Amino acid sequence: MKAPAPALEATATAAPMVELRGIDKYFGAVHVLKSIDLEIPRGQVVVVLGPSGSGKSTLCRTINRLESVTSGSVSIDGQPLPVEGRELSALRADVGMVFQQFNLFPHMTCQDNVALAPRKVRGENKHLAAQKALELLERVGIADQAHKYPLQLSGGQQQRVAIARALAMKPKVMLFDEPTSALDPEMVNEVLDVMSALARDGMTMLVVTHEMGFARQAADRVIFMADGSVVEDTTPAAFFANPATDRARNFLARVLQH
């Protein structure tokens, strides 16, 4: 079980780690995100749930401008996210992201995949970056696979390499966009275990997932989305025991019966 997040009183004077204000997003005529206001205090784990097409992944991707917004603002650790340019790249380095697909370079070893960004973006020494990469692979439980290539690994192992790669930039916040949806069922838990350990260590996280067990055990907060809007924003205990809306009750009835 994750330890409780710091009391709100203790962080009241600090800027939220992530802040979204008045976020609207259109794809053509389709209104995908509707007036989203969201704050994530540092150290908090937020799980975003909802049916397909509710805007969950788009919301996740707006936080580091992988998706531009039609209107509204995004701030990371009190700094507004620039629209483009070098400043955007610098601020993006503070936001680690793990996708459904692993997006590893197949021609590079796992260790080299993890060491690449610190070398290219941070300018770290090659040997230091390699040592830190090995330590991160140890942290996610696959240091013994360091010199293998991604296609020699299982899907779960590849996703753990992807998590280590994101951690290599020492991010202030980690975003996970359906990180287990491309995995065979027997590989899901090994990835969720790594994510749960990050949560216990105090990493600020926003996780888009359908894994209800992770939401119950690791989250400080559950956000339920439908039709591009935040419908509920509450604790896991309250959401699973007594959802406040028919949309959430119907969603849980469908996903929990399987």
PDB file of C-alpha atoms in Angstrom:
ATOM      1  CA  MET A   1       0.000   0.000   0.000  1.00  0.00           C
ATOM      2  CA  LYS A   2       1.302   3.412  -0.892  1.00  0.00           C
ATOM      3  CA  ALA A   3       2.013   5.750   1.998  1.00  0.00           C
ATOM      4  CA  PRO A   4      -0.344   8.746   2.175  1.00  0.00           C
ATOM      5  CA  ALA A   5       0.654  11.784   0.133  1.00  0.00           C
ATOM      6  CA  PRO A   6       1.942  14.794   2.068  1.00  0.00           C
ATOM      7  CA  ALA A   7      -0.801  16.817   3.708  1.00  0.00           C
ATOM      8  CA  LEU A   8      -2.126  19.587   1.519  1.00  0.00           C
ATOM      9  CA  GLU A   9      -1.324  22.098   4.247  1.00  0.00           C
ATOM     10  CA  ALA A  10       2.354  21.235   3.996  1.00  0.00           C
ATOM     11  CA  THR A  11       2.452  21.970   0.268  1.00  0.00           C
ATOM     12  CA  ALA A  12       0.012  24.871   0.187  1.00  0.00           C
ATOM     13  CA  THR A  13       2.774  27.425  -0.441  1.00  0.00           C
ATOM     14  CA  ALA A  14       4.503  25.378  -3.147  1.00  0.00           C
ATOM     15  CA  ALA A  15       3.514  25.430  -6.795  1.00  0.00           C
ATOM     16  CA  PRO A  16       1.865  22.228  -8.003  1.00  0.00           C
ATOM     17  CA  MET A  17       4.230  19.951  -9.881  1.00  0.00           C
ATOM     18  CA  VAL A  18       1.703  19.899 -12.744  1.00  0.00           C
ATOM     19  CA  GLU A  19      -0.942  22.548 -13.346  1.00  0.00           C
ATOM     20  CA  LEU A  20      -3.444  22.676 -16.204  1.00  0.00           C
ATOM     21  CA  ARG A  21      -5.751  25.649 -16.542  1.00  0.00           C
ATOM     22  CA  GLY A  22      -8.664  25.899 -18.952  1.00  0.00           C
ATOM     23  CA  ILE A  23      -7.367  23.242 -21.332  1.00  0.00           C
ATOM     24  CA  ASP A  24      -9.429  22.786 -24.479  1.00  0.00           C
ATOM     25  CA  LYS A  25      -8.370  20.567 -27.353  1.00  0.00           C
ATOM     26  CA  TYR A  26     -10.055  20.103 -30.708  1.00  0.00           C
ATOM     27  CA  PHE A  27      -9.253  17.604 -33.436  1.00  0.00           C
ATOM     28  CA  GLY A  28     -11.015  19.330 -36.292  1.00  0.00           C
ATOM     29  CA  ALA A  29     -14.600  19.777 -35.146  1.00  0.00           C
ATOM     30  CA  VAL A  30     -14.271  17.185 -32.376  1.00  0.00           C
ATOM     31  CA  HIS A  31     -13.950  18.693 -28.883  1.00  0.00           C
ATOM     32  CA  VAL A  32     -11.610  16.182 -27.256  1.00  0.00           C
ATOM     33  CA  LEU A  33     -10.756  18.013 -24.006  1.00  0.00           C
ATOM     34  CA  LYS A  34     -13.267  20.382 -22.446  1.00  0.00           C
ATOM     35  CA  SER A  35     -12.147  23.086 -19.990  1.00  0.00           C
ATOM     36  CA  ILE A  36      -9.794  20.865 -18.004  1.00  0.00           C
ATOM     37  CA  ASP A  37      -8.450  22.296 -14.739  1.00  0.00           C
ATOM     38  CA  LEU A  38      -6.028  20.004 -12.922  1.00  0.00           C
ATOM     39  CA  GLU A  39      -3.365  20.336 -10.243  1.00  0.00           C
ATOM     40  CA  ILE A  40      -0.993  17.563  -9.197  1.00  0.00           C
ATOM     41  CA  PRO A  41       1.047  18.307  -6.062  1.00  0.00           C
ATOM     42  CA  ARG A  42       4.597  17.010  -5.922  1.00  0.00           C
ATOM     43  CA  GLY A  43       4.796  13.402  -4.826  1.00  0.00           C
ATOM     44  CA  GLN A  44       1.194  12.607  -5.703  1.00  0.00           C
ATOM     45  CA  VAL A  45       0.157   9.653  -7.867  1.00  0.00           C
ATOM     46  CA  VAL A  46      -2.897  10.355 -10.018  1.00  0.00           C
ATOM     47  CA  VAL A  47      -4.563   7.576 -11.996  1.00  0.00           C
ATOM     48  CA  VAL A  48      -6.814   8.582 -14.885  1.00  0.00           C
ATOM     49  CA  LEU A  49      -9.633   6.160 -15.696  1.00  0.00           C
ATOM     50  CA  GLY A  50     -12.433   6.247 -18.224  1.00  0.00           C
ATOM     51  CA  PRO A  51     -13.883   4.590 -21.323  1.00  0.00           C
ATOM     52  CA  SER A  52     -12.083   4.580 -24.657  1.00  0.00           C
ATOM     53  CA  GLY A  53     -12.372   7.934 -26.387  1.00  0.00           C
ATOM     54  CA  SER A  54     -12.840   9.886 -23.165  1.00  0.00           C
ATOM     55  CA  GLY A  55      -9.703  11.993 -23.693  1.00  0.00           C
ATOM     56  CA  LYS A  56      -7.390  10.263 -21.190  1.00  0.00           C
ATOM     57  CA  SER A  57      -4.379   9.795 -23.450  1.00  0.00           C
ATOM     58  CA  THR A  58      -4.804  13.215 -25.040  1.00  0.00           C
ATOM     59  CA  LEU A  59      -4.805  14.775 -21.566  1.00  0.00           C
ATOM     60  CA  CYS A  60      -1.614  12.905 -20.708  1.00  0.00           C
ATOM     61  CA  ARG A  61       0.110  14.015 -23.912  1.00  0.00           C
ATOM     62  CA  THR A  62      -0.759  17.689 -23.441  1.00  0.00           C
ATOM     63  CA  ILE A  63       1.326  17.816 -20.268  1.00  0.00           C
ATOM     64  CA  ASN A  64       4.571  17.786 -22.267  1.00  0.00           C
ATOM     65  CA  ARG A  65       3.048  19.208 -25.469  1.00  0.00           C
ATOM     66  CA  LEU A  66       3.213  16.003 -27.471  1.00  0.00           C
ATOM     67  CA  GLU A  67      -0.284  17.261 -28.206  1.00  0.00           C
ATOM     68  CA  SER A  68      -0.699  21.008 -28.565  1.00  0.00           C
ATOM     69  CA  VAL A  69      -3.690  22.589 -26.861  1.00  0.00           C
ATOM     70  CA  THR A  70      -6.297  24.739 -28.565  1.00  0.00           C
ATOM     71  CA  SER A  71      -6.525  26.993 -25.494  1.00  0.00           C
ATOM     72  CA  GLY A  72      -5.387  27.031 -21.910  1.00  0.00           C
ATOM     73  CA  SER A  73      -2.029  26.740 -20.138  1.00  0.00           C
ATOM     74  CA  VAL A  74       0.248  24.025 -18.771  1.00  0.00           C
ATOM     75  CA  SER A  75       2.877  24.579 -16.065  1.00  0.00           C
ATOM     76  CA  ILE A  76       5.508  22.185 -14.716  1.00  0.00           C
ATOM     77  CA  ASP A  77       6.878  22.971 -11.251  1.00  0.00           C
ATOM     78  CA  GLY A  78       5.629  26.543 -11.546  1.00  0.00           C
ATOM     79  CA  GLN A  79       7.096  27.145 -15.017  1.00  0.00           C
ATOM     80  CA  PRO A  80       4.706  27.704 -17.950  1.00  0.00           C
ATOM     81  CA  LEU A  81       5.304  25.197 -20.741  1.00  0.00           C
ATOM     82  CA  PRO A  82       6.491  27.083 -23.841  1.00  0.00           C
ATOM     83  CA  VAL A  83       4.822  26.424 -27.176  1.00  0.00           C
ATOM     84  CA  GLU A  84       8.051  25.467 -28.950  1.00  0.00           C
ATOM     85  CA  GLY A  85      11.806  25.998 -29.126  1.00  0.00           C
ATOM     86  CA  ARG A  86      14.758  25.291 -26.868  1.00  0.00           C
ATOM     87  CA  GLU A  87      12.868  26.295 -23.722  1.00  0.00           C
ATOM     88  CA  LEU A  88      10.233  23.671 -24.449  1.00  0.00           C
ATOM     89  CA  SER A  89      12.921  21.010 -24.921  1.00  0.00           C
ATOM     90  CA  ALA A  90      14.520  21.969 -21.611  1.00  0.00           C
ATOM     91  CA  LEU A  91      11.259  21.799 -19.700  1.00  0.00           C
ATOM     92  CA  ARG A  92      10.274  18.543 -21.422  1.00  0.00           C
ATOM     93  CA  ALA A  93      13.423  16.992 -19.993  1.00  0.00           C
ATOM     94  CA  ASP A  94      11.781  17.306 -16.565  1.00  0.00           C
ATOM     95  CA  VAL A  95       8.821  15.195 -17.737  1.00  0.00           C
ATOM     96  CA  GLY A  96       9.458  11.489 -18.277  1.00  0.00           C
ATOM     97  CA  MET A  97       6.982   9.593 -20.433  1.00  0.00           C
ATOM     98  CA  VAL A  98       6.295   5.904 -20.935  1.00  0.00           C
ATOM     99  CA  PHE A  99       4.063   4.905 -23.844  1.00  0.00           C
ATOM    100  CA  GLN A 100       1.984   1.875 -24.794  1.00  0.00           C
ATOM    101  CA  GLN A 101       4.712   0.875 -27.226  1.00  0.00           C
ATOM    102  CA  PHE A 102       8.246   0.730 -25.921  1.00  0.00           C
ATOM    103  CA  ASN A 103       9.879   2.873 -28.651  1.00  0.00           C
ATOM    104  CA  LEU A 104      13.356   1.524 -27.914  1.00  0.00           C
ATOM    105  CA  PHE A 105      16.114   1.715 -30.505  1.00  0.00           C
ATOM    106  CA  PRO A 106      16.440  -1.884 -31.744  1.00  0.00           C
ATOM    107  CA  HIS A 107      20.070  -1.473 -32.885  1.00  0.00           C
ATOM    108  CA  MET A 108      21.243  -0.372 -29.418  1.00  0.00           C
ATOM    109  CA  THR A 109      21.682  -2.440 -26.278  1.00  0.00           C
ATOM    110  CA  CYS A 110      19.358  -1.840 -23.346  1.00  0.00           C
ATOM    111  CA  GLN A 111      22.124  -0.043 -21.466  1.00  0.00           C
ATOM    112  CA  ASP A 112      22.843   2.200 -24.447  1.00  0.00           C
ATOM    113  CA  ASN A 113      19.130   2.972 -24.855  1.00  0.00           C
ATOM    114  CA  VAL A 114      19.012   4.197 -21.262  1.00  0.00           C
ATOM    115  CA  ALA A 115      22.293   6.142 -21.474  1.00  0.00           C
ATOM    116  CA  LEU A 116      21.539   7.904 -24.760  1.00  0.00           C
ATOM    117  CA  ALA A 117      19.444  10.880 -23.589  1.00  0.00           C
ATOM    118  CA  PRO A 118      21.725  11.849 -20.667  1.00  0.00           C
ATOM    119  CA  ARG A 119      24.654  11.871 -23.075  1.00  0.00           C
ATOM    120  CA  LYS A 120      22.930  13.748 -25.904  1.00  0.00           C
ATOM    121  CA  VAL A 121      20.697  16.100 -23.927  1.00  0.00           C
ATOM    122  CA  ARG A 122      22.534  16.546 -20.618  1.00  0.00           C
ATOM    123  CA  GLY A 123      26.052  16.187 -22.055  1.00  0.00           C
ATOM    124  CA  GLU A 124      27.044  13.499 -19.566  1.00  0.00           C
ATOM    125  CA  ASN A 125      30.316  11.651 -19.920  1.00  0.00           C
ATOM    126  CA  LYS A 126      29.908   8.376 -21.814  1.00  0.00           C
ATOM    127  CA  HIS A 127      31.252   6.184 -19.005  1.00  0.00           C
ATOM    128  CA  LEU A 128      29.257   7.980 -16.301  1.00  0.00           C
ATOM    129  CA  ALA A 129      26.063   7.716 -18.349  1.00  0.00           C
ATOM    130  CA  ALA A 130      26.691   3.998 -18.884  1.00  0.00           C
ATOM    131  CA  GLN A 131      27.209   3.429 -15.152  1.00  0.00           C
ATOM    132  CA  LYS A 132      24.046   5.327 -14.260  1.00  0.00           C
ATOM    133  CA  ALA A 133      22.132   3.376 -16.915  1.00  0.00           C
ATOM    134  CA  LEU A 134      23.260   0.113 -15.321  1.00  0.00           C
ATOM    135  CA  GLU A 135      22.098   1.363 -11.921  1.00  0.00           C
ATOM    136  CA  LEU A 136      18.684   2.246 -13.350  1.00  0.00           C
ATOM    137  CA  LEU A 137      18.363  -1.159 -15.007  1.00  0.00           C
ATOM    138  CA  GLU A 138      19.155  -2.645 -11.604  1.00  0.00           C
ATOM    139  CA  ARG A 139      16.424  -0.474 -10.091  1.00  0.00           C
ATOM    140  CA  VAL A 140      13.827  -1.887 -12.502  1.00  0.00           C
ATOM    141  CA  GLY A 141      15.119  -5.432 -11.997  1.00  0.00           C
ATOM    142  CA  ILE A 142      16.824  -6.219 -15.306  1.00  0.00           C
ATOM    143  CA  ALA A 143      20.494  -5.308 -14.912  1.00  0.00           C
ATOM    144  CA  ASP A 144      21.319  -8.801 -16.165  1.00  0.00           C
ATOM    145  CA  GLN A 145      19.793  -7.860 -19.542  1.00  0.00           C
ATOM    146  CA  ALA A 146      21.889  -4.695 -19.972  1.00  0.00           C
ATOM    147  CA  HIS A 147      23.914  -5.918 -22.948  1.00  0.00           C
ATOM    148  CA  LYS A 148      21.033  -7.510 -24.810  1.00  0.00           C
ATOM    149  CA  TYR A 149      19.086  -5.820 -27.575  1.00  0.00           C
ATOM    150  CA  PRO A 150      15.410  -4.946 -27.111  1.00  0.00           C
ATOM    151  CA  LEU A 151      14.102  -7.627 -29.451  1.00  0.00           C
ATOM    152  CA  GLN A 152      15.860 -10.258 -27.325  1.00  0.00           C
ATOM    153  CA  LEU A 153      13.643  -9.319 -24.367  1.00  0.00           C
ATOM    154  CA  SER A 154      10.037  -9.977 -23.428  1.00  0.00           C
ATOM    155  CA  GLY A 155       7.516  -7.172 -23.715  1.00  0.00           C
ATOM    156  CA  GLY A 156       7.522  -6.661 -19.956  1.00  0.00           C
ATOM    157  CA  GLN A 157      11.305  -6.404 -19.907  1.00  0.00           C
ATOM    158  CA  GLN A 158      11.267  -3.914 -22.786  1.00  0.00           C
ATOM    159  CA  GLN A 159       8.766  -1.742 -20.948  1.00  0.00           C
ATOM    160  CA  ARG A 160      10.977  -1.788 -17.863  1.00  0.00           C
ATOM    161  CA  VAL A 161      13.880  -0.614 -20.027  1.00  0.00           C
ATOM    162  CA  ALA A 162      11.602   2.188 -21.272  1.00  0.00           C
ATOM    163  CA  ILE A 163      10.869   3.184 -17.659  1.00  0.00           C
ATOM    164  CA  ALA A 164      14.597   3.186 -16.858  1.00  0.00           C
ATOM    165  CA  ARG A 165      15.220   5.326 -19.940  1.00  0.00           C
ATOM    166  CA  ALA A 166      12.652   7.881 -18.752  1.00  0.00           C
ATOM    167  CA  LEU A 167      14.171   7.902 -15.259  1.00  0.00           C
ATOM    168  CA  ALA A 168      17.649   8.521 -16.685  1.00  0.00           C
ATOM    169  CA  MET A 169      16.763  12.178 -17.257  1.00  0.00           C
ATOM    170  CA  LYS A 170      15.935  12.571 -13.537  1.00  0.00           C
ATOM    171  CA  PRO A 171      12.413  13.801 -14.291  1.00  0.00           C
ATOM    172  CA  LYS A 172      10.313  15.760 -11.841  1.00  0.00           C
ATOM    173  CA  VAL A 173       7.161  13.980 -13.001  1.00  0.00           C
ATOM    174  CA  MET A 174       6.467  10.720 -14.829  1.00  0.00           C
ATOM    175  CA  LEU A 175       3.617  10.237 -17.297  1.00  0.00           C
ATOM    176  CA  PHE A 176       2.401   6.742 -18.170  1.00  0.00           C
ATOM    177  CA  ASP A 177       0.055   6.332 -21.134  1.00  0.00           C
ATOM    178  CA  GLU A 178      -1.481   2.834 -20.946  1.00  0.00           C
ATOM    179  CA  PRO A 179       1.944   1.308 -20.173  1.00  0.00           C
ATOM    180  CA  THR A 180       0.652  -2.270 -19.902  1.00  0.00           C
ATOM    181  CA  SER A 181      -1.919  -2.358 -22.701  1.00  0.00           C
ATOM    182  CA  ALA A 182       0.499  -3.861 -25.257  1.00  0.00           C
ATOM    183  CA  LEU A 183       1.683  -6.599 -22.884  1.00  0.00           C
ATOM    184  CA  ASP A 184       0.642 -10.200 -22.525  1.00  0.00           C
ATOM    185  CA  PRO A 185      -1.272 -10.673 -19.256  1.00  0.00           C
ATOM    186  CA  GLU A 186       1.550 -12.555 -17.528  1.00  0.00           C
ATOM    187  CA  MET A 187       3.913  -9.609 -18.113  1.00  0.00           C
ATOM    188  CA  VAL A 188       1.654  -6.899 -16.733  1.00  0.00           C
ATOM    189  CA  ASN A 189       2.481  -7.333 -13.053  1.00  0.00           C
ATOM    190  CA  GLU A 190       6.239  -7.014 -13.518  1.00  0.00           C
ATOM    191  CA  VAL A 191       5.712  -3.534 -14.981  1.00  0.00           C
ATOM    192  CA  LEU A 192       3.092  -2.539 -12.393  1.00  0.00           C
ATOM    193  CA  ASP A 193       5.479  -3.627  -9.626  1.00  0.00           C
ATOM    194  CA  VAL A 194       8.112  -1.187 -10.916  1.00  0.00           C
ATOM    195  CA  MET A 195       5.519   1.585 -11.142  1.00  0.00           C
ATOM    196  CA  SER A 196       4.302   0.852  -7.611  1.00  0.00           C
ATOM    197  CA  ALA A 197       7.885   1.088  -6.334  1.00  0.00           C
ATOM    198  CA  LEU A 198       8.252   4.504  -7.992  1.00  0.00           C
ATOM    199  CA  ALA A 199       5.026   5.596  -6.306  1.00  0.00           C
ATOM    200  CA  ARG A 200       6.304   4.462  -2.908  1.00  0.00           C
ATOM    201  CA  ASP A 201       9.538   6.380  -3.537  1.00  0.00           C
ATOM    202  CA  GLY A 202       7.562   9.612  -3.926  1.00  0.00           C
ATOM    203  CA  MET A 203       7.698  10.137  -7.683  1.00  0.00           C
ATOM    204  CA  THR A 204       5.010  12.495  -8.985  1.00  0.00           C
ATOM    205  CA  MET A 205       3.029  10.404 -11.480  1.00  0.00           C
ATOM    206  CA  LEU A 206       0.059  10.639 -13.794  1.00  0.00           C
ATOM    207  CA  VAL A 207      -0.998   7.208 -15.036  1.00  0.00           C
ATOM    208  CA  VAL A 208      -3.567   6.482 -17.717  1.00  0.00           C
ATOM    209  CA  THR A 209      -4.496   2.842 -17.253  1.00  0.00           C
ATOM    210  CA  HIS A 210      -7.221   0.202 -17.157  1.00  0.00           C
ATOM    211  CA  GLU A 211      -5.466  -1.650 -14.320  1.00  0.00           C
ATOM    212  CA  MET A 212      -7.946  -1.287 -11.480  1.00  0.00           C
ATOM    213  CA  GLY A 213      -5.721  -3.038  -8.938  1.00  0.00           C
ATOM    214  CA  PHE A 214      -2.965  -0.489  -9.498  1.00  0.00           C
ATOM    215  CA  ALA A 215      -5.476   2.346  -9.153  1.00  0.00           C
ATOM    216  CA  ARG A 216      -6.720   0.943  -5.845  1.00  0.00           C
ATOM    217  CA  GLN A 217      -3.316   0.237  -4.326  1.00  0.00           C
ATOM    218  CA  ALA A 218      -0.858   2.817  -5.675  1.00  0.00           C
ATOM    219  CA  ALA A 219      -2.897   5.941  -6.414  1.00  0.00           C
ATOM    220  CA  ASP A 220      -3.447   8.859  -4.096  1.00  0.00           C
ATOM    221  CA  ARG A 221      -6.193  10.110  -6.359  1.00  0.00           C
ATOM    222  CA  VAL A 222      -8.449   8.837  -9.146  1.00  0.00           C
ATOM    223  CA  ILE A 223      -9.691  11.028 -11.971  1.00  0.00           C
ATOM    224  CA  PHE A 224     -12.546   9.624 -14.023  1.00  0.00           C
ATOM    225  CA  MET A 225     -13.046  11.099 -17.485  1.00  0.00           C
ATOM    226  CA  ALA A 226     -15.910  10.815 -19.958  1.00  0.00           C
ATOM    227  CA  ASP A 227     -16.556  12.709 -23.199  1.00  0.00           C
ATOM    228  CA  GLY A 228     -13.522  14.947 -22.738  1.00  0.00           C
ATOM    229  CA  SER A 229     -14.415  16.145 -19.242  1.00  0.00           C
ATOM    230  CA  VAL A 230     -13.308  15.310 -15.714  1.00  0.00           C
ATOM    231  CA  VAL A 231     -16.422  13.749 -14.208  1.00  0.00           C
ATOM    232  CA  GLU A 232     -15.002  12.662 -10.849  1.00  0.00           C
ATOM    233  CA  ASP A 233     -11.829  13.557  -8.932  1.00  0.00           C
ATOM    234  CA  THR A 234     -11.570  11.704  -5.638  1.00  0.00           C
ATOM    235  CA  THR A 235      -9.699   9.111  -3.590  1.00  0.00           C
ATOM    236  CA  PRO A 236      -9.444   5.492  -4.784  1.00  0.00           C
ATOM    237  CA  ALA A 237     -11.433   4.315  -1.752  1.00  0.00           C
ATOM    238  CA  ALA A 238     -14.298   6.686  -2.494  1.00  0.00           C
ATOM    239  CA  PHE A 239     -14.286   6.025  -6.224  1.00  0.00           C
ATOM    240  CA  PHE A 240     -14.402   2.248  -6.000  1.00  0.00           C
ATOM    241  CA  ALA A 241     -16.746   2.043  -3.011  1.00  0.00           C
ATOM    242  CA  ASN A 242     -19.214   4.762  -3.910  1.00  0.00           C
ATOM    243  CA  PRO A 243     -18.798   6.477  -7.302  1.00  0.00           C
ATOM    244  CA  ALA A 244     -20.756   9.717  -7.416  1.00  0.00           C
ATOM    245  CA  THR A 245     -22.075   9.532 -10.997  1.00  0.00           C
ATOM    246  CA  ASP A 246     -23.966   7.088 -13.157  1.00  0.00           C
ATOM    247  CA  ARG A 247     -21.171   7.263 -15.756  1.00  0.00           C
ATOM    248  CA  ALA A 248     -18.604   6.069 -13.252  1.00  0.00           C
ATOM    249  CA  ARG A 249     -20.900   3.393 -11.805  1.00  0.00           C
ATOM    250  CA  ASN A 250     -21.612   2.007 -15.273  1.00  0.00           C
ATOM    251  CA  PHE A 251     -17.903   2.055 -16.139  1.00  0.00           C
ATOM    252  CA  LEU A 252     -16.943   0.162 -12.996  1.00  0.00           C
ATOM    253  CA  ALA A 253     -19.737  -2.359 -13.497  1.00  0.00           C
ATOM    254  CA  ARG A 254     -18.312  -3.169 -16.929  1.00  0.00           C
ATOM    255  CA  VAL A 255     -14.610  -3.311 -16.083  1.00  0.00           C
ATOM    256  CA  LEU A 256     -14.887  -5.079 -12.709  1.00  0.00           C
ATOM    257  CA  GLN A 257     -17.030  -7.938 -14.011  1.00  0.00           C
ATOM    258  CA  HIS A 258     -14.175  -9.246 -16.185  1.00  0.00           C
TER     259      HIS A 258
END
